[in-house]
Every structure is written in C-alpha cells, then in structure tokens.
Coordinates of C-alpha atoms in Angstrom, one line a residue:
M188 CA 0.2 -116.0 101.8
R189 CA -0.8 -118.4 104.6
F190 CA 1.6 -120.1 107.0
L191 CA 1.4 -123.7 108.2
N192 CA 3.4 -122.7 111.3
E193 CA 3.5 -119.0 112.2
P194 CA 7.0 -117.5 112.2
T195 CA 8.4 -116.3 115.5
T196 CA 11.6 -114.8 114.0
D197 CA 12.6 -113.1 110.8
L198 CA 13.3 -115.4 107.9
T199 CA 15.4 -115.8 104.8
Y200 CA 14.4 -117.6 101.6
S201 CA 16.2 -120.7 102.8
D202 CA 14.0 -120.9 105.9
I203 CA 10.8 -121.2 103.8
F204 CA 9.1 -123.9 101.8
L205 CA 5.8 -124.0 99.9
V206 CA 3.3 -126.8 100.0
P207 CA 1.1 -127.8 97.0
S208 CA -2.6 -126.9 96.9
R209 CA -5.5 -128.1 94.9
S210 CA -5.1 -126.8 91.4
D211 CA -7.1 -126.2 88.3
V212 CA -4.1 -125.1 86.4
I213 CA -3.7 -127.7 83.6
S214 CA -0.2 -126.7 82.4
R215 CA 2.5 -124.4 83.7
L216 CA 2.4 -122.7 80.3
D217 CA -1.1 -121.5 81.1
V218 CA 0.1 -119.2 83.9
D219 CA 0.6 -115.4 83.4
L220 CA 3.9 -114.0 84.7
A221 CA 3.1 -110.3 84.0
A222 CA 3.9 -107.8 86.7
D223 CA 1.1 -105.6 88.1
D224 CA 3.2 -102.6 89.0
G225 CA 2.7 -100.4 85.9
T226 CA 6.1 -101.2 84.3
G227 CA 4.5 -103.4 81.6
S228 CA 7.0 -106.2 82.3
T229 CA 5.6 -109.6 81.1
I230 CA 8.0 -111.5 83.3
P231 CA 8.7 -110.3 86.9
L232 CA 12.5 -110.1 86.7
V233 CA 14.7 -107.0 86.7
A234 CA 18.5 -106.9 86.0
A235 CA 20.0 -104.8 88.8
N236 CA 21.7 -101.4 88.3
M237 CA 25.1 -102.8 88.9
T238 CA 28.0 -101.8 86.7
A239 CA 29.1 -105.4 86.4
V240 CA 25.6 -106.6 85.5
T241 CA 23.7 -104.2 83.3
G242 CA 24.8 -102.6 80.0
K243 CA 23.2 -102.3 76.6
R244 CA 23.3 -106.1 75.8
M245 CA 21.7 -107.0 79.1
A246 CA 19.0 -104.3 78.7
E247 CA 18.2 -105.5 75.2
T248 CA 18.0 -109.1 76.0
M249 CA 15.9 -108.6 79.2
A250 CA 13.4 -106.4 77.4
R251 CA 13.1 -108.8 74.5
R252 CA 12.1 -111.5 76.9
G253 CA 9.7 -109.4 78.8
G254 CA 11.8 -108.2 81.7
L255 CA 13.5 -105.0 82.6
A256 CA 17.1 -103.9 83.1
V257 CA 18.2 -100.8 85.1
L258 CA 21.2 -98.8 83.7
P259 CA 23.5 -97.8 86.6
Q260 CA 23.6 -94.3 88.0
D261 CA 27.4 -94.1 87.4
V262 CA 26.9 -94.2 83.6
P263 CA 27.4 -90.7 82.0
I264 CA 24.2 -89.2 80.7
G265 CA 25.7 -89.1 77.2
V266 CA 26.2 -92.8 77.2
I267 CA 22.7 -93.3 78.6
R268 CA 21.3 -91.3 75.6
D269 CA 23.3 -93.4 73.1
V270 CA 22.4 -96.7 74.7
T271 CA 18.7 -95.8 75.0
A272 CA 18.5 -94.6 71.4
W273 CA 20.3 -97.8 70.3
L274 CA 17.8 -99.9 72.4
K275 CA 14.8 -98.2 70.8
T276 CA 15.9 -99.3 67.4
R277 CA 16.4 -103.0 68.3
H278 CA 14.1 -105.6 66.9
P279 CA 11.6 -107.1 69.3
V280 CA 12.2 -110.6 68.0
L281 CA 15.5 -110.8 66.2
E282 CA 18.8 -110.6 68.1
T283 CA 21.3 -107.9 67.3
P284 CA 24.2 -109.6 65.6
V285 CA 27.9 -109.3 66.4
R286 CA 28.9 -107.9 63.1
L287 CA 32.2 -107.3 61.4
A288 CA 33.4 -106.4 57.9
P289 CA 35.2 -108.8 55.5
S290 CA 38.4 -106.7 56.0
D291 CA 38.3 -107.1 59.8
T292 CA 40.7 -109.7 61.3
V293 CA 40.4 -113.0 63.0
I294 CA 41.5 -111.5 66.3
D295 CA 38.7 -109.0 66.1
A296 CA 36.2 -111.8 65.8
L297 CA 37.7 -113.8 68.7
H298 CA 37.5 -110.7 70.9
L299 CA 33.8 -110.3 70.2
M300 CA 32.5 -113.8 70.1
G301 CA 32.2 -113.9 73.9
K302 CA 29.7 -111.0 73.8
R303 CA 26.9 -113.4 72.9
P304 CA 26.3 -117.0 74.0
H305 CA 25.9 -118.3 70.4
G306 CA 29.5 -117.5 69.7
A307 CA 29.1 -116.4 66.2
V308 CA 30.1 -113.3 64.2
V309 CA 28.2 -112.2 61.1
V310 CA 30.5 -110.9 58.3
A311 CA 28.7 -108.2 56.2
D312 CA 29.8 -105.5 53.9
G313 CA 29.0 -101.8 54.2
A314 CA 25.7 -102.2 52.5
G315 CA 24.7 -104.9 55.0
T316 CA 25.0 -107.8 52.5
V317 CA 26.0 -111.0 54.4
T318 CA 29.1 -112.7 53.1
G319 CA 29.5 -115.3 55.8
V320 CA 29.4 -116.4 59.5
I321 CA 32.5 -116.9 61.6
R322 CA 32.7 -119.2 64.6
A323 CA 35.6 -120.1 66.9
A324 CA 36.3 -123.3 64.9
D325 CA 36.8 -121.3 61.7
C326 CA 39.6 -119.4 63.5
E327 CA 41.5 -122.4 64.6
G328 CA 45.0 -122.6 63.0
Q329 CA 44.5 -119.3 61.3
D330 CA 46.8 -116.3 61.5
R331 CA 45.3 -113.9 64.0
F332 CA 45.7 -111.0 61.6
A333 CA 44.2 -112.7 58.6
S334 CA 41.1 -111.1 57.1
L335 CA 37.7 -112.6 57.9
A336 CA 37.1 -112.8 54.1
S337 CA 40.0 -115.3 53.9
V338 CA 38.7 -117.7 56.5
I339 CA 35.0 -117.9 55.6
R340 CA 34.4 -121.6 54.9
H341 CA 30.7 -121.7 53.8
Q342 CA 27.7 -119.5 53.0
P343 CA 25.3 -119.4 55.9
L344 CA 21.6 -120.1 55.8
L345 CA 19.9 -116.7 55.3
L346 CA 16.3 -115.9 56.3
A347 CA 14.2 -113.2 54.8
A348 CA 12.4 -110.9 57.2
G349 CA 9.2 -111.2 55.4
T350 CA 9.0 -114.9 56.1
L351 CA 8.9 -114.2 59.8
D352 CA 5.6 -112.5 59.6
G353 CA 6.3 -110.1 62.5
G354 CA 7.3 -112.9 64.8
S355 CA 4.0 -114.8 64.8
G356 CA 4.0 -118.2 66.3
Q357 CA 3.6 -120.1 63.1
A358 CA 6.3 -118.1 61.3
L359 CA 8.7 -118.8 64.1
R360 CA 7.8 -122.5 63.9
D361 CA 8.5 -122.4 60.2
A362 CA 11.8 -120.7 60.7
F363 CA 12.8 -123.2 63.3
A364 CA 11.9 -126.0 60.8
V365 CA 14.1 -124.4 58.1
M366 CA 17.1 -124.2 60.5
D367 CA 16.5 -127.7 61.7
A368 CA 16.4 -129.1 58.2
A369 CA 19.6 -127.1 57.3
G370 CA 21.4 -128.5 60.4
T371 CA 22.1 -125.0 61.8
D372 CA 21.2 -123.2 65.0
Y373 CA 21.9 -119.7 63.7
A374 CA 20.7 -117.7 60.7
P375 CA 21.2 -114.1 59.7
V376 CA 18.0 -112.3 58.7
Q377 CA 17.9 -109.9 55.8
Q378 CA 15.5 -107.3 54.6
D379 CA 15.8 -106.0 51.1
G380 CA 19.2 -107.6 50.9
A381 CA 20.6 -106.0 54.1
L382 CA 21.3 -107.6 57.5
I383 CA 18.7 -106.6 60.2
G384 CA 19.3 -109.2 62.8
V385 CA 19.9 -112.9 63.6
L386 CA 17.6 -115.7 64.7
T387 CA 18.7 -118.8 66.6
R388 CA 16.8 -122.0 67.0
K389 CA 16.5 -121.3 70.8
G390 CA 15.5 -117.8 70.0
A391 CA 12.7 -119.0 67.8
L392 CA 11.4 -121.2 70.6
R393 CA 11.7 -118.5 73.2
S394 CA 9.8 -116.0 71.1
T395 CA 6.8 -118.3 71.3
L396 CA 7.1 -118.4 75.1
Y397 CA 8.0 -114.8 76.0
R398 CA 6.4 -111.5 75.1
P399 CA 8.7 -108.5 74.8
S400 CA 8.4 -105.5 77.1
L401 CA 7.5 -102.7 74.7
D402 CA 6.6 -99.1 75.1
T403 CA 3.6 -97.4 73.3
D404 CA 5.8 -97.0 70.2
G405 CA 6.5 -100.7 70.0
N406 CA 10.1 -100.2 71.2
L407 CA 12.0 -102.2 73.9
K408 CA 11.7 -100.7 77.4
V409 CA 14.6 -99.7 79.7
A410 CA 15.0 -98.3 83.2
A411 CA 17.8 -96.1 84.6
A412 CA 19.0 -95.3 88.1
V413 CA 19.4 -91.9 89.7
G414 CA 21.3 -91.2 92.9
I415 CA 20.0 -88.9 95.6
N416 CA 22.9 -86.5 95.6
G417 CA 23.6 -83.6 93.2
D418 CA 21.2 -82.3 90.6
V419 CA 18.6 -85.1 90.9
A420 CA 15.9 -83.3 88.9
G421 CA 18.4 -82.4 86.2
R422 CA 19.6 -86.0 85.8
A423 CA 16.1 -87.4 85.9
G424 CA 14.9 -84.9 83.3
E425 CA 17.7 -85.9 81.0
L426 CA 16.9 -89.5 81.4
L427 CA 13.2 -88.9 80.7
A428 CA 14.2 -86.9 77.6
A429 CA 16.4 -89.8 76.5
G430 CA 13.4 -92.1 76.5
V431 CA 13.9 -94.1 79.7
N432 CA 10.7 -95.9 80.7
V433 CA 11.2 -96.4 84.5
L434 CA 13.2 -94.2 86.9
V435 CA 14.9 -95.8 89.9
L436 CA 16.0 -93.5 92.8
D437 CA 18.7 -95.6 94.4
T438 CA 20.7 -95.4 97.6
A439 CA 21.7 -98.0 100.2
H440 CA 19.6 -96.3 102.9
G441 CA 16.4 -95.2 101.3
H442 CA 14.6 -94.1 104.5
Q443 CA 16.3 -90.7 104.8
Q444 CA 15.6 -87.1 104.1
K445 CA 17.7 -86.9 101.0
M446 CA 15.5 -89.6 99.4
F447 CA 12.4 -87.6 100.3
D448 CA 13.9 -84.5 98.8
A449 CA 14.9 -86.4 95.6
L450 CA 11.4 -87.9 95.3
A451 CA 9.9 -84.5 95.6
A452 CA 12.2 -83.1 92.9
V453 CA 11.4 -85.9 90.5
K454 CA 7.7 -85.8 91.1
R455 CA 7.7 -82.0 90.3
L456 CA 8.8 -83.1 86.8
S457 CA 5.5 -85.0 86.3
P458 CA 7.6 -87.9 84.9
G459 CA 4.8 -89.9 83.5
V460 CA 6.7 -93.2 84.1
P461 CA 6.9 -95.4 87.2
V462 CA 9.2 -94.1 89.9
V463 CA 11.0 -96.7 92.0
A464 CA 12.8 -95.7 95.3
G465 CA 14.8 -97.6 97.8
N466 CA 16.3 -99.5 99.6
V467 CA 14.3 -100.2 102.7
V468 CA 13.3 -103.1 104.9
T469 CA 10.4 -101.9 107.1
A470 CA 6.7 -101.2 106.6
E471 CA 7.1 -97.7 108.0
A472 CA 9.8 -96.9 105.5
T473 CA 7.7 -98.3 102.7
R474 CA 4.7 -96.2 103.6
D475 CA 6.8 -93.1 103.9
L476 CA 8.3 -93.5 100.4
I477 CA 5.0 -94.2 98.8
R478 CA 3.5 -91.1 100.5
A479 CA 6.5 -89.1 99.2
G480 CA 5.7 -90.2 95.6
A481 CA 7.3 -93.6 94.9
D482 CA 5.2 -95.9 92.9
I483 CA 7.4 -98.9 93.7
V484 CA 9.7 -99.4 96.7
K485 CA 12.9 -101.4 96.5
V486 CA 13.3 -103.8 99.4
G487 CA 16.5 -105.3 100.6
V488 CA 19.5 -104.2 102.8
G489 CA 22.4 -106.6 102.9
P490 CA 21.2 -109.8 101.2
G491 CA 23.2 -109.3 98.0
A492 CA 26.2 -111.6 97.1
M493 CA 28.5 -108.6 96.8
C494 CA 27.3 -106.8 99.9
T495 CA 29.1 -106.7 103.2
T496 CA 26.7 -104.2 104.9
R497 CA 25.4 -106.7 107.5
M498 CA 28.8 -107.9 108.5
M499 CA 30.2 -104.4 108.6
T500 CA 27.3 -102.6 110.3
A501 CA 24.8 -105.2 111.6
V502 CA 22.2 -103.2 109.6
G503 CA 19.7 -105.1 107.4
R504 CA 17.1 -107.7 107.7
P505 CA 16.5 -111.3 106.5
Q506 CA 15.1 -110.8 103.0
F507 CA 12.0 -113.0 103.0
S508 CA 10.5 -111.2 106.1
A509 CA 11.5 -107.8 104.7
V510 CA 9.6 -108.5 101.5
L511 CA 6.6 -110.0 103.2
E512 CA 6.1 -107.0 105.5
C513 CA 7.0 -104.3 103.0
S514 CA 4.8 -105.7 100.2
A515 CA 1.8 -105.8 102.5
A516 CA 2.4 -102.2 103.6
A517 CA 2.9 -101.1 100.0
R518 CA -0.3 -102.6 98.6
A519 CA -2.3 -101.1 101.5
A520 CA -0.8 -97.7 100.4
G521 CA -1.5 -98.2 96.7
G522 CA 2.1 -99.1 95.8
R523 CA 4.2 -102.1 95.0
V524 CA 7.7 -103.5 95.9
W525 CA 10.6 -105.0 94.1
A526 CA 12.5 -107.7 96.1
D527 CA 16.2 -106.6 95.6
G528 CA 18.9 -109.2 96.3
G529 CA 19.4 -112.5 98.0
V530 CA 18.1 -114.8 95.2
R531 CA 20.4 -117.6 94.3
Y532 CA 17.9 -120.3 93.0
P533 CA 14.5 -120.2 91.1
R534 CA 12.8 -121.2 94.4
D535 CA 14.0 -117.9 95.9
V536 CA 12.3 -115.9 93.1
A537 CA 9.1 -117.8 93.6
L538 CA 9.2 -117.2 97.3
A539 CA 9.7 -113.4 96.9
L540 CA 6.8 -113.2 94.5
A541 CA 4.6 -115.3 96.8
A542 CA 5.5 -113.0 99.6
G543 CA 4.1 -110.1 97.6
A544 CA 6.8 -108.6 95.5
S545 CA 5.7 -107.5 92.0
Q546 CA 9.2 -108.2 90.6
V547 CA 12.5 -109.5 91.7
M548 CA 15.8 -107.8 91.1
I549 CA 18.8 -110.0 90.2
G550 CA 22.4 -108.9 90.3
S551 CA 25.4 -111.2 90.8
W552 CA 23.5 -114.2 89.4
F553 CA 23.3 -112.4 86.0
A554 CA 26.9 -111.0 86.2
G555 CA 28.3 -114.4 85.1
T556 CA 26.6 -114.3 81.7
H557 CA 27.7 -113.4 78.2
E558 CA 25.4 -110.4 78.2
S559 CA 26.9 -108.7 81.3
P560 CA 29.3 -105.8 80.5
G561 CA 32.5 -107.5 81.8
D562 CA 35.1 -109.2 79.7
L563 CA 35.3 -113.0 79.7
Q564 CA 38.4 -114.2 81.6
V565 CA 39.8 -117.7 82.1
D566 CA 41.2 -119.1 85.3
A567 CA 44.1 -121.6 85.7
S568 CA 41.7 -124.6 85.3
G569 CA 40.3 -123.2 82.0
R570 CA 36.9 -122.1 83.5
Q571 CA 35.5 -118.9 82.1
Y572 CA 34.4 -116.1 84.5
K573 CA 33.6 -112.4 84.7
E574 CA 34.5 -110.1 87.5
S575 CA 31.7 -108.7 89.7
F576 CA 31.8 -106.1 92.4
G577 CA 29.4 -104.4 94.8
M578 CA 28.1 -100.9 94.2
A579 CA 29.2 -99.8 97.7
S580 CA 32.7 -101.3 97.2
A581 CA 35.9 -99.3 97.1
R582 CA 36.1 -100.0 93.4
A583 CA 32.6 -98.7 92.7
V584 CA 33.1 -95.7 95.0
Q585 CA 36.3 -94.8 93.2
N586 CA 34.5 -95.0 89.8
R587 CA 31.6 -92.9 91.1
N588 CA 33.8 -90.2 92.4
Q589 CA 36.3 -90.0 89.5
R590 CA 35.7 -86.3 89.0
E591 CA 36.8 -85.5 92.6
G592 CA 40.4 -84.9 93.6
A593 CA 42.7 -87.7 94.6
F594 CA 42.4 -86.9 98.3
E595 CA 38.6 -87.0 98.4
K596 CA 38.5 -90.1 96.3
D597 CA 40.9 -92.0 98.4
R598 CA 39.2 -90.9 101.6
K599 CA 35.8 -92.1 100.4
A600 CA 37.4 -95.4 99.3
L601 CA 38.2 -96.1 103.0
F602 CA 34.5 -96.6 103.6
E603 CA 33.3 -99.6 101.6
E604 CA 30.4 -102.0 102.2
G605 CA 30.9 -104.3 99.3
I606 CA 33.3 -106.8 97.7
S607 CA 35.5 -105.1 95.1
T608 CA 36.4 -108.2 93.1
S609 CA 34.6 -111.5 92.9
R610 CA 34.6 -114.2 90.2
M611 CA 31.2 -115.0 88.8
Y612 CA 31.8 -118.2 86.8
V613 CA 29.9 -118.7 83.5
D614 CA 27.8 -121.8 83.8
A615 CA 28.7 -123.9 80.8
A616 CA 25.1 -125.3 80.6
R617 CA 23.6 -121.8 81.0
P618 CA 26.1 -119.3 79.6
G619 CA 23.5 -116.6 78.6
V620 CA 21.0 -114.6 80.6
E621 CA 18.3 -116.1 78.5
D622 CA 19.3 -119.5 79.7
L623 CA 18.9 -118.3 83.3
L624 CA 15.5 -116.7 82.4
D625 CA 14.4 -120.1 81.1
M626 CA 15.4 -121.8 84.3
I627 CA 13.9 -119.2 86.6
T628 CA 10.6 -118.8 84.8
A629 CA 10.3 -122.6 84.5
G630 CA 10.6 -123.0 88.2
L631 CA 8.2 -120.1 88.8
R632 CA 5.6 -121.4 86.5
S633 CA 5.7 -124.8 88.2
S634 CA 5.5 -123.2 91.6
M635 CA 2.4 -121.3 90.6
S636 CA 0.8 -124.4 89.1
Y637 CA 1.5 -126.3 92.4
A638 CA -0.3 -123.4 94.2
G639 CA -3.2 -123.5 91.7
A640 CA -2.4 -119.9 90.7
A641 CA -3.1 -118.6 87.1
D642 CA -1.3 -115.3 87.7
L643 CA 0.9 -113.6 90.3
A644 CA -2.0 -112.0 92.2
A645 CA -3.5 -115.5 92.7
F646 CA -0.1 -116.8 93.6
R647 CA 0.2 -114.3 96.5
E648 CA -3.3 -115.2 97.7
R649 CA -3.0 -119.0 97.4
A650 CA 0.6 -119.7 98.4
V651 CA 0.9 -121.8 101.6
A652 CA 4.3 -121.6 103.3
G653 CA 6.0 -123.4 106.1
I654 CA 9.2 -122.9 108.1
Q655 CA 11.9 -125.5 107.8
S656 CA 15.1 -126.4 109.6
A657 CA 18.5 -126.3 107.9
A658 CA 18.2 -130.1 107.6
G659 CA 14.9 -129.6 105.8
Y660 CA 16.4 -127.3 103.3
E661 CA 19.3 -129.6 102.7
E662 CA 16.9 -132.5 102.1
G663 CA 15.5 -130.6 99.1
R664 CA 18.9 -130.2 97.4
P665 CA 19.7 -132.7 94.6
L666 CA 22.8 -134.9 95.0
A667 CA 25.6 -134.9 92.4
Q668 CA 26.4 -138.5 93.4
S669 CA 25.0 -141.3 95.4
W670 CA 25.3 -141.2 99.2

C-alpha cells in the first residue's frame, strides 16, 4: 500500500480512503477473493468466535459460501464433536432445510421459521418423502396446535438431485429457470425419493458466484477456538480428532507467557492445520507469536462493537494502523494476520485487506442475522432483533466459569470489558448472513477493480490510500433524503 499523504498518527478505518488507479480488470467478477493463509478460504471473511455469532448454522453457511466460522471456546467439547460431524455431512451446494414431520404442530413451525432467512419449513415423513412446505402465511388464522398435515395448502415444486449435476453452473441455471417458471423461490431437493436439501433462487445464483470452502474429503470446513488456560493440549487434541480444520488460540491479551506456553503445547501435537493466535496490535507481538508457532496472528484490541477495553483500560490501538503494521511484520516472518474487529461497512473490509490482512473477522455485524444462534425477538415498534454480547462481558464470563462456585463466578463477573446485552437489529433488506456476504464481497470486488488488482496480493501492492478529515468521511456517506 502507498500513501498519498504519509500518516503522522495512528488511524482507524474511517480515517482512510482509497483512490482509483489505472486498471486492466474488465469486470469485478474477474477478481479472485481467495485467502493466501493456508486455510483454503475462497472469500476472506471469518465469523468470529462469539457465542452470539457462531453456531452450526453460521458455520455451515459461511463454509458453503467460501468463508470460515470459528466455534467459540465456551462450547463443550461434546457439542463441538456433534456440530463438526453434522457440518461434515452437509451438502456443499444445497441448504439444510428446516424440517418437521406432518404430525408436528403449527407452533413448532413458527418457532423454527426464523432460523433461516427464507422463512420456510419442509414437511417430510420419516422416510424423507416431502409432503409439503409451510410458510408463515399458511399459519395465519390456524390453531397453534393444529398438525402441519392439516394446514398444507399445496404441493411444492420438487427438484431431483440428479438434475443439479453436482452444482455445475449450467445445472444451477436450469434449476433457477424451473423455479422461475413455477413462480417459486424455494424448492426441496430429493434423491431416491428422500429429502436431501433445499435450493432457493438466490442460492442457485450464489452457487455460481461463490466456491465452498472444502477439506480434502470434500466436506465443509470449520474452525474452533481454544483458550490459553487449563488443559490446552487436551482440548486442542480433541478438536483435531473431531475434524476441526483451523485452531484458534484466543485471548484478549495475546502477547503474554501463557499464550507462548499454549502455542508450544499445541505445536507439540503436530496439528497439521493452520494455527491462529491472538490478539495483538504491534509488530513485536506479531513476530513473537509467529516465532512461537502461530501461522496466523489475530490483530485487534478494542475495536469491536461489544468491547469496552479501550474505555475501561486505555489499552488498544486504532485498528487500521494495527493491521498495517502487524501484517507487514507477519509477512516478513512468513506468517499472516486476520484483522479482528472494527468493521461496520464493506469499505472497512476492503481497507483491512488492502492494509495486508489475509482475512477479516466479523462479529456483531453478523449477530443480527437469521443464522446467528440467538432467538429472534421483537421490540415495541415491531422491529426484529437478536441479543449480542461481548466475550469479556459479565454475561460471557459467567457462562465461561459455570463450573466454578458461586463466589468465584460472582467475583470474576466484577471484571468485565464488554457489553453484556446489546440489540443487533435484523436488516429487513439483508436478514441473512449470505445477504451481508453479497454486500461485502460486492464492495470488495469493486474496490479491487478500482485498484486494478486481480487478486488480494495485487490489491495489497496496488492500493493507494489517503488520510481524510471527519468531513471528508461524511461527504462519502449517502443521504436518506435531500439536504
């Protein structure tokens, strides 16, 4: 990256703009978004290891679209095993349906519709034979305890797995045309008469634009976090045995002896997968973690929407400068960095990658989507939201220390550096994480084409940045109404 006007102070994403350069990139669809950090991600986006952000639905969706999700360290190992095993059996193209039996009730369907943005439930018998599809409109005026069999109004369009030809571009175009002709945006897919997944019109389009992140067995990839306390090697070994594809050693202050001990313990396992460690904000810390065995260093202290570290402790660093310095140090040492936190718009993602990050971690932004683990709630005005909370908040600390006695739990809860409850509203125009991925990658693709960069490596080299005033940043914001 080259600067038009050299910085004299540390900078946030809002302080920076990019200028266009001469470009040979014909179309933004010609650019390659694949990360170069050994994770195999085909888009440089990671769903953060926050309890309010990443669960099995988030992990499935992110991997299907080429990204990665990190299961939080607070999740019991038995649950990690179950989730990972479940993920490894998911289809790389078809979505996992919300499925109920004909004998289930209307209220069961209403409770589950919010788990996916398409708002549909497939009704199938024990053998997997589809008998109908239920949407919210089908439940209006119905007794909440009526069986789903009694409220099915029409037989849905069914697609045969064989016609999809393994998810080839032409097969997806054909499936889209069939759904378009039938006037539906949602179709269950059967193989040998049994339900194996669902395809939406948007899903068919997306599968021609995104490449799933797959392991050597052709299964979706997933990452999982490990803390630096307790039996780190034991936990890491169990995660590896479960089939986790990336290990993330995570703590708020990554430049400390416990982290070095944890890295040494994990590297003795010869994990065979990328190991991520963090969080840090300096070149020195980055080099130290890479020398200790980290393949990727997580950068960011205090920029997250749920984090109060900077206000509580004054510790941290403006995120753009932290990423810029740490990524240069990491590449010189043979490693990479993930930019963790502080992104609120697609421009911020583009700036983090232009500054040298191999991927960008997103937390609260993804918390307000249908795929995040929280339950949909409705405020007094009728807007839908989900609750989010920081992983250093009293709420998270209490969950993390649930095996301890009441005295120790309550004492630790006194020391929080995160928000315990925040409402993340579901964007009606972009209710699913895939909608956000579309928006983010569209902005990133355009940013790269403005820079004349065909891939992320070229983007880092060709990006030209300038420093702007608050008024300059404000000038770039669209107006909801005339001035």
